[in-house]
Short mmCIF file of C-alpha atoms and ligand atoms in Angstrom, two decimals:
data_model
loop_
_atom_site.label_atom_id
_atom_site.label_comp_id
_atom_site.label_asym_id
_atom_site.label_seq_id
_atom_site.Cartn_x
_atom_site.Cartn_y
_atom_site.Cartn_z
CA MET B 1 -27.21 4.75 23.43
CA SER B 2 -24.22 3.25 25.26
CA THR B 3 -21.09 5.34 25.54
CA ARG B 4 -17.64 3.80 25.21
CA SER B 5 -15.27 4.03 28.16
CA LEU B 6 -11.49 3.86 28.40
CA GLN B 7 -10.70 0.17 28.77
CA ARG B 8 -6.94 -0.12 28.35
CA ILE B 9 -4.03 2.31 28.04
CA ILE B 10 -1.08 1.47 25.81
CA ARG B 11 1.72 3.93 26.61
CA SER B 12 4.06 4.62 23.72
CA THR B 13 7.73 3.84 24.19
CA PRO B 14 10.77 5.04 22.22
CA ALA B 15 11.77 2.65 19.45
CA SER B 16 14.08 2.64 16.47
CA ASP B 17 13.18 1.23 13.07
CA GLY B 18 14.37 1.36 9.47
CA ALA B 19 17.84 2.93 9.21
CA GLY B 20 17.76 4.24 12.78
CA VAL B 21 14.56 6.29 12.69
CA ARG B 22 13.65 7.29 16.23
CA LEU B 23 9.96 7.03 16.91
CA LEU B 24 7.29 6.42 19.55
CA ARG B 25 5.48 3.10 19.28
CA SER B 26 2.19 2.48 21.09
CA LEU B 27 0.23 -0.33 19.41
CA GLY B 28 2.52 -3.05 18.18
CA GLN B 29 5.14 -3.09 20.93
CA SER B 30 4.12 -6.71 21.45
CA PRO B 31 1.38 -9.10 20.25
CA PHE B 32 -0.61 -8.11 23.36
CA GLN B 33 -0.70 -4.45 22.41
CA ARG B 34 -2.87 -4.55 19.34
CA VAL B 35 -6.48 -3.46 18.84
CA ASP B 36 -7.81 -5.88 16.20
CA PRO B 37 -7.53 -5.13 13.24
CA PHE B 38 -4.99 -2.39 14.12
CA LEU B 39 -1.53 -3.92 14.45
CA MET B 40 0.77 -0.98 15.09
CA LEU B 41 0.89 2.80 15.52
CA ASP B 42 4.14 4.74 15.32
CA GLU B 43 4.52 8.48 15.78
CA ILE B 44 7.57 10.38 14.57
CA SER B 45 7.94 13.87 15.98
CA SER B 46 11.29 15.58 15.78
CA ASP B 47 13.09 18.79 14.91
CA ASN B 48 16.38 16.92 14.62
CA PRO B 49 16.87 15.46 11.11
CA ALA B 50 19.43 12.99 12.51
CA ASP B 51 16.46 11.24 14.15
CA TYR B 52 14.84 10.28 10.85
CA ILE B 53 16.67 11.42 7.72
CA ALA B 54 18.09 7.96 6.86
CA GLY B 55 14.48 6.80 6.68
CA PHE B 56 13.30 3.34 5.77
CA PRO B 57 15.42 2.05 2.86
CA SER B 58 14.13 -0.76 0.63
CA HIS B 59 12.08 -3.25 2.67
CA PRO B 60 9.18 -5.67 2.11
CA HIS B 61 5.64 -6.02 3.49
CA ARG B 62 3.06 -8.78 3.08
CA GLY B 63 -0.44 -9.36 4.45
CA PHE B 64 -1.68 -5.96 5.71
CA GLU B 65 -2.03 -2.24 4.99
CA THR B 66 0.25 0.63 5.98
CA VAL B 67 -1.24 4.09 6.39
CA THR B 68 1.17 7.01 6.60
CA TYR B 69 -0.18 10.39 7.68
CA LEU B 70 2.03 13.46 7.88
CA LEU B 71 1.26 16.61 9.85
CA GLU B 72 4.60 18.29 9.12
CA GLY B 73 7.37 17.43 6.70
CA HIS B 74 7.05 15.22 3.65
CA MET B 75 8.15 11.76 2.54
CA LEU B 76 9.69 10.44 -0.65
CA HIS B 77 8.66 6.91 -1.51
CA GLU B 78 9.41 4.45 -4.26
CA ASP B 79 8.30 0.85 -4.85
CA HIS B 80 9.02 -2.21 -7.01
CA LEU B 81 6.02 -1.41 -9.23
CA GLY B 82 7.81 1.72 -10.40
CA ASN B 83 5.67 4.09 -8.36
CA ARG B 84 7.47 7.16 -7.02
CA GLY B 85 5.91 9.91 -5.06
CA ASP B 86 6.36 12.67 -2.55
CA LEU B 87 3.79 12.51 0.20
CA ARG B 88 3.10 16.09 1.22
CA SER B 89 2.46 17.56 4.63
CA GLY B 90 -1.19 16.95 5.51
CA GLY B 91 -1.44 14.02 3.07
CA VAL B 92 -1.99 10.30 3.53
CA GLN B 93 -0.50 7.29 1.80
CA TRP B 94 -2.80 4.29 2.07
CA MET B 95 -0.84 1.24 0.92
CA THR B 96 -2.25 -2.26 0.64
CA ALA B 97 0.76 -4.56 0.73
CA GLY B 98 -1.34 -7.61 -0.15
CA ARG B 99 0.92 -10.44 -1.36
CA GLY B 100 3.92 -8.19 -1.36
CA ILE B 101 5.44 -4.81 -1.85
CA ILE B 102 9.08 -3.77 -1.67
CA HIS B 103 9.46 -0.07 -1.11
CA SER B 104 11.49 2.69 0.50
CA GLU B 105 10.18 5.55 2.62
CA ILE B 106 12.49 8.50 3.24
CA PRO B 107 11.12 11.30 5.46
CA GLN B 108 12.05 14.89 4.60
CA GLN B 109 12.01 17.83 6.96
CA GLU B 110 9.99 20.99 6.46
CA ASN B 111 11.32 24.04 8.31
CA GLY B 112 13.37 21.55 10.30
CA ARG B 113 10.32 19.65 11.50
CA LEU B 114 8.88 16.22 10.87
CA HIS B 115 5.70 15.00 12.52
CA GLY B 116 3.70 12.06 11.31
CA PHE B 117 2.24 8.64 11.94
CA GLN B 118 2.33 5.17 10.48
CA LEU B 119 -0.54 2.85 11.20
CA TRP B 120 -0.68 -0.84 10.25
CA ILE B 121 -4.11 -2.35 9.62
CA ASN B 122 -4.50 -6.09 9.20
CA LEU B 123 -6.13 -7.65 6.14
CA PRO B 124 -8.57 -10.57 6.37
CA ALA B 125 -7.12 -13.96 5.36
CA ARG B 126 -8.93 -13.90 2.01
CA GLU B 127 -7.26 -10.59 1.06
CA LYS B 128 -3.71 -11.15 2.28
CA MET B 129 -2.47 -12.37 -1.10
CA LYS B 130 -4.21 -9.84 -3.33
CA PRO B 131 -2.05 -7.61 -5.56
CA ALA B 132 -0.33 -4.65 -3.91
CA SER B 133 -1.77 -1.20 -4.45
CA TYR B 134 -1.59 2.22 -2.92
CA ARG B 135 -3.21 5.61 -2.94
CA ASP B 136 -1.53 8.93 -2.23
CA ILE B 137 -4.20 11.24 -0.88
CA GLN B 138 -3.34 14.88 -1.18
CA PRO B 139 -4.14 17.25 1.70
CA GLU B 140 -6.84 19.03 -0.33
CA GLU B 141 -8.69 15.69 -0.84
CA ILE B 142 -9.19 15.29 2.91
CA PRO B 143 -12.41 17.00 4.03
CA ARG B 144 -12.02 19.45 6.93
CA VAL B 145 -15.07 19.99 9.06
CA GLU B 146 -15.37 22.84 11.54
CA LEU B 147 -17.08 21.57 14.66
CA SER B 148 -19.51 23.59 16.68
CA GLY B 149 -17.58 24.62 19.77
CA GLY B 150 -14.47 25.53 17.80
CA GLY B 151 -12.90 22.17 16.93
CA LEU B 152 -11.72 20.91 13.54
CA ALA B 153 -12.02 17.38 12.14
CA LYS B 154 -10.16 15.94 9.16
CA VAL B 155 -11.94 12.93 7.70
CA ILE B 156 -9.46 10.44 6.25
CA SER B 157 -11.76 7.43 6.12
CA GLY B 158 -15.29 6.62 7.19
CA MET B 159 -18.21 8.95 7.66
CA LEU B 160 -18.11 11.92 10.03
CA GLU B 161 -21.45 13.03 11.40
CA ALA B 162 -21.40 16.48 12.95
CA ASP B 163 -24.02 19.18 13.44
CA GLY B 164 -26.48 17.43 11.13
CA LEU B 165 -23.87 17.04 8.37
CA THR B 166 -22.37 13.79 7.12
CA VAL B 167 -18.97 13.97 5.47
CA GLN B 168 -17.29 11.01 3.76
CA GLY B 169 -13.50 10.58 3.77
CA PRO B 170 -11.61 9.70 0.56
CA ILE B 171 -10.86 6.10 1.60
CA GLN B 172 -13.89 3.86 1.12
CA GLY B 173 -14.83 0.28 0.38
CA LEU B 174 -12.40 -1.57 2.67
CA SER B 175 -13.64 -4.76 4.32
CA THR B 176 -12.63 -3.56 7.81
CA ALA B 177 -14.65 -0.33 7.22
CA PRO B 178 -12.16 1.87 9.11
CA LEU B 179 -12.98 5.25 10.61
CA PHE B 180 -9.88 7.47 10.70
CA PHE B 181 -10.36 11.05 11.91
CA ASP B 182 -7.77 13.64 12.99
CA ILE B 183 -9.47 16.01 15.42
CA ARG B 184 -8.39 19.21 17.16
CA LEU B 185 -10.35 20.53 20.09
CA PRO B 186 -10.01 23.80 21.99
CA ALA B 187 -9.60 23.92 25.78
CA ASN B 188 -12.33 21.80 27.40
CA GLY B 189 -13.82 21.14 23.94
CA LEU B 190 -16.30 18.28 23.62
CA PHE B 191 -16.56 15.68 20.88
CA SER B 192 -19.31 13.10 20.54
CA HIS B 193 -19.69 10.69 17.63
CA PRO B 194 -21.48 7.42 16.83
CA VAL B 195 -19.38 4.34 16.07
CA PRO B 196 -20.73 0.99 14.83
CA ALA B 197 -21.19 -1.20 17.93
CA THR B 198 -19.26 -4.05 16.28
CA HIS B 199 -16.15 -1.89 15.64
CA ASN B 200 -13.09 -1.86 17.88
CA ALA B 201 -11.87 1.67 18.60
CA PHE B 202 -8.93 3.54 20.07
CA ILE B 203 -7.92 7.16 20.58
CA TYR B 204 -4.40 8.58 20.36
CA PRO B 205 -3.77 12.14 21.59
CA TYR B 206 -0.63 13.60 19.97
CA GLN B 207 -1.20 16.88 21.79
CA GLY B 208 -2.97 17.58 25.07
CA THR B 209 -5.08 15.25 27.20
CA LEU B 210 -8.56 13.75 26.84
CA ALA B 211 -11.17 12.61 29.35
CA ILE B 212 -12.96 9.65 27.75
CA GLY B 213 -16.58 8.70 28.37
CA ALA B 214 -19.00 9.83 31.01
CA SER B 215 -17.11 8.68 34.10
CA ASP B 216 -14.79 10.99 36.03
CA THR B 217 -13.27 8.06 37.88
CA VAL B 218 -10.88 7.10 35.06
CA ARG B 219 -7.85 9.32 34.63
CA PRO B 220 -7.56 11.33 31.40
CA LEU B 221 -5.65 9.86 28.49
CA GLN B 222 -2.26 11.56 28.24
CA THR B 223 -0.32 12.69 25.16
CA HIS B 224 1.29 9.76 23.27
CA GLU B 225 -0.89 7.13 24.94
CA ALA B 226 -3.22 4.92 22.91
CA GLY B 227 -6.53 4.40 24.70
CA ALA B 228 -8.44 1.27 23.65
CA LEU B 229 -12.17 1.74 24.22
CA SER B 230 -14.86 -0.59 25.50
CA GLY B 231 -17.80 -1.60 23.33
CA GLY B 232 -20.64 0.83 22.79
CA GLU B 233 -22.40 2.87 20.18
CA ARG B 234 -20.95 6.28 20.85
CA ILE B 235 -17.62 7.94 21.65
CA GLU B 236 -17.73 10.94 23.94
CA LEU B 237 -14.67 12.82 25.10
CA ARG B 238 -13.50 16.15 26.45
CA ALA B 239 -10.18 17.92 25.89
CA GLY B 240 -8.13 19.17 28.82
CA VAL B 241 -7.31 22.80 29.55
CA ALA B 242 -4.61 22.90 26.86
CA GLY B 243 -6.98 21.62 24.17
CA ALA B 244 -6.09 18.46 22.27
CA GLY B 245 -5.13 16.99 18.93
CA PHE B 246 -5.87 13.30 18.51
CA LEU B 247 -6.43 10.44 16.10
CA LEU B 248 -9.69 8.52 16.36
CA LEU B 249 -9.51 5.03 14.86
CA ALA B 250 -12.19 2.38 14.69
CA ALA B 251 -12.67 -0.66 12.47
CA SER B 252 -14.35 -4.02 12.22
CA PRO B 253 -12.22 -6.69 13.98
CA LEU B 254 -11.10 -9.77 12.04
CA HIS B 255 -10.97 -12.34 14.90
CA GLU B 256 -8.35 -14.32 12.98
CA PRO B 257 -5.07 -15.80 14.22
CA ILE B 258 -2.05 -13.53 13.69
CA HIS B 259 1.48 -14.67 13.00
CA GLN B 260 3.92 -11.80 12.54
CA TRP B 261 7.55 -11.78 11.57
CA GLY B 262 8.69 -8.16 11.23
CA PRO B 263 7.04 -6.79 8.08
CA PHE B 264 5.06 -9.95 7.28
CA VAL B 265 1.69 -10.48 9.00
CA MET B 266 -0.09 -13.73 8.15
CA ASN B 267 -2.45 -16.24 9.78
CA THR B 268 -0.11 -19.23 10.22
CA GLN B 269 3.60 -19.88 10.80
CA GLU B 270 3.70 -21.79 7.49
CA GLU B 271 2.55 -18.66 5.66
CA ILE B 272 5.29 -16.65 7.41
CA ASP B 273 7.91 -19.23 6.42
CA GLN B 274 6.60 -19.03 2.85
CA ALA B 275 6.81 -15.21 2.87
CA ILE B 276 10.43 -15.34 4.07
CA ARG B 277 11.30 -17.93 1.39
CA ASP B 278 9.51 -15.88 -1.28
CA TYR B 279 11.41 -12.75 -0.26
CA GLU B 280 14.76 -14.54 -0.23
CA ASN B 281 14.02 -16.04 -3.66
CA GLY B 282 12.88 -12.75 -5.14
CA GLU B 283 9.30 -14.06 -5.43
CA LEU B 284 7.52 -12.00 -2.80
CA VAL B 285 5.90 -9.66 -5.25
FE1 LIG R 301 7.15 0.25 4.67
#
């Protein structure tokens, strides 16, 4: 069974979005830094509320999904459909913008801390104009699997196979069939997992370092770097001496043209122009 190797490193860089939220952006800094169908990955990690408290006031999306995952802190959100919620620490909001959503996302500190991620996943052309929907997944709905060797895996989407067990995450039935795991490993801890050979995959350590694959000739992936992986049927990695916490993401690529204008991600420039017109005319949603 072929093991995936580290093919490309996308270092995160400081960015500012929404009403001045300071964050680290890896995927999505430019059109060349995507891993189809993943468009963007932002990490917010701060103990200074001034970095994030103004949040993301009312703004639109069309044509893709946003996945917000919080490790610390919580987030108030509200949308044009009348949904209001408070995404708790450890929870996930999986939002399908489809033809359009207008919402606000306002992070809240917890003991002074906020730490979380927002991932954008593209939708296939045939699904870009479907009605908007979202799911708030509470922390207790996310299976936690203790790994032999002392690690812990949280299964947000896809199927985790570990120690003869298979555990299904709460998000299922998406056409890109995403795997989304949050994994902690102790010092020098090993993790090995099958991935469909047709999926694209990347790894994002938010704590510690990771040696990817069987080769010792490639340097370890550092904290806050996204590591895009080669093809293969299996992911194998090893945490550094400080242990590691990382996101593992894999999904079926779309191989479709991408035209992006800020929060609109479509297949052609004409569709982007239409989205802008729809938004300006109050007809996005
Ligand atoms: Fe948003």
